[in-house]
Amino acid sequence: MEITVSDKPLTAVTDDVILLPVYESQSPAEGLLAEMNHLTNGAVGQAFESGEMTGKPHRWVSLYLKGARATQRVLLYGAGQEEKLSPLQQQRWAGSALRTLASRSAQSVAVVMNGSCAGVTSARAIVEGALLGLVESNVYATEKEARAEITRLTLIGEVSAEAHEGVRVGTLMAEATNFARTLAHEPGNLMTPTKLAEEAAAMAMREGLSCQVLNEDEMKRIGMGALLAVSRGSAEPATLTVLDYCPSTESNHQEVIALIGKGITFDSGGISLKPADRMEEMKYDMGGGAAVIGAMQAIARLRPQVRVLGLIPASENLPSGRAVKPGDVVRSLSGKTIEVVNTDAEGRLVLADAITYAIRLGATRIVDAATLTGACVIALGEVRAGLMCNHQGLADELVAAGDFSGDRVWQLPLDREYGQLIRSEIADMKNIGNRTAGAITGAMFIKNFVGDIPWAHLDIAGTAWLDKEKPYLAKGATGFGVRLLAEFVSRCGG
Ligand code: BES
Ligand code: ZN
Ligand code: ZN
């Protein structure tokens, strides 16, 4: 997609479609709408008078320009209440409008940055929303529907350094998110732990990051008993990928941020087998790993002044004659022992060893992202991810980065008492509690491995996947976490 900023007048625009935001309470007799009314021979005014156009979100009207070439149109697209237009709303406005246009044979679109959409953060939000909205899920059908693709986007507004920077950041954020979506969407037979590591390594090569992949022999040698317990049942070997971003210039930051993503490429539950209904969705149980890979790509392009490690512990979770069994006790890399009461609580096991490894590599702050619990889906649905944290300052930073980026989170508590739920009689801890506070007991388990290091856990089980498409986003993997993590890191080293 070629994206440019231009301040040419509406009459000089030659793109297939001129896309104009329309706000509730906006009058067609004023400003750009009046100009557009003139260019469409009064059709804009008619659209308002007839009540077809109201400015409400997702209301749209397509009109033809007088005297223009046959294909040139104007799309008036409702943007809702002007004063409530946050960056998230702008992303969604652009995503919905572009998705509406994608199926209507348009190749180039000029977006008029009018009213609240004219600010400097708008360029970023509009580009981000548009690029996220236009991507459809991976399809393997051999007969695909042919459709014209939108290949050019022009932002019509003030041409400034800020606008160009907005386009640059919006583009790299959306590209990284779409990359993560593609990874998370892949079926388990194609996206194995080895393939996930290869994808991370290829990205590192493209972006100039260092990358190291630990294989099972190396994991055995150093004693990653928790991660290896999960992969025992699978014929596919586990991998632990470590991506490393170092700031180019000598920075004052002593900080090493570790981003750790759960990379279960298929979660059947293991011996504690899941029901068949919707088990196929468990191919996206590597959504946290995909988010970390995507975030590292964005970070490589944002170049913040802080060192960042990205770790992706990857494995399948399958039952077999060799698989870990309920009741087994395993020794993690940290030395702590774990009673595996339920083999379906596998994410916390792979995260535990990755966290210990990150600490050995020098991590001073840790954020993990994981599709960890069904309980978090019940608690927060698909709107916000769960945030659990041992350090309130870090939690506040993540909430702010989430609200700004669109990947919103909501904090859940981690009082000591919750720890009692995962107390084991025969080991240092067990990997599940009772039926209560499931998202929190998952986090309490992980907390046992971080020591005093500031750490936050993002439970993205509900937000990593959309069951039904939204006007602004295709159904399937959402890439949740990429923009949150990249925004968070860029604020740390900005
Ligand atoms: N990958 C699942 C969690 C999940 C559920 C992700 C639904 C996305 C949608 C995780 O490994 C799991 O199975 N968790 C168990 C934990 C339980 C056994 C304590 C769960 O949530 O049921
Ligand atoms: Zn599971
Ligand atoms: Zn899982």
Coordinates of C-alpha atoms and ligand atoms in Angstrom, one line a residue, residues 262 267 274 282 284-285 342 344-348 371-375 377 432 461, ligand 1:
K262 CA 3.0 -18.1 25.1
D267 CA -3.6 -26.9 22.7
K274 CA -10.5 -30.6 26.0
M282 CA -6.8 -23.8 19.9
Y284 CA -4.4 -19.6 18.2
D285 CA -3.0 -20.6 21.6
N342 CA -4.2 -30.6 35.0
D344 CA -4.5 -28.3 30.1
A345 CA -3.0 -25.6 32.3
E346 CA 0.2 -25.8 30.1
G347 CA 0.7 -22.1 29.3
R348 CA 1.9 -21.3 32.7
T371 CA -4.0 -16.9 25.9
L372 CA -3.9 -18.3 29.4
T373 CA -7.4 -19.0 30.8
G374 CA -11.0 -19.5 29.8
A375 CA -11.8 -17.7 33.1
V377 CA -12.7 -14.8 28.6
I432 CA -4.3 -25.3 38.9
A461 CA -7.4 -15.4 25.8
Ligands
BES1 N1 -5.3 -22.1 26.1 C1 -6.2 -22.4 27.2 C2 -7.0 -21.1 27.6 C3 -8.0 -20.6 26.5 C4 -9.3 -20.9 26.7 C5 -7.6 -19.7 25.6 C6 -10.2 -20.4 25.8 C7 -8.5 -19.2 24.7 C8 -9.8 -19.5 24.8 C9 -5.4 -22.8 28.4 O1 -4.3 -23.5 28.1 C10 -6.3 -23.6 29.2 O2 -6.7 -24.7 28.7 N2 -6.6 -23.2 30.4 C11 -7.4 -23.9 31.3 C12 -6.9 -23.7 32.7 C13 -7.5 -24.6 33.7 C14 -7.2 -26.1 33.4 C15 -7.0 -24.2 35.0 C16 -8.8 -23.3 31.2 O3 -8.9 -22.1 31.1 O4 -9.8 -24.0 31.3

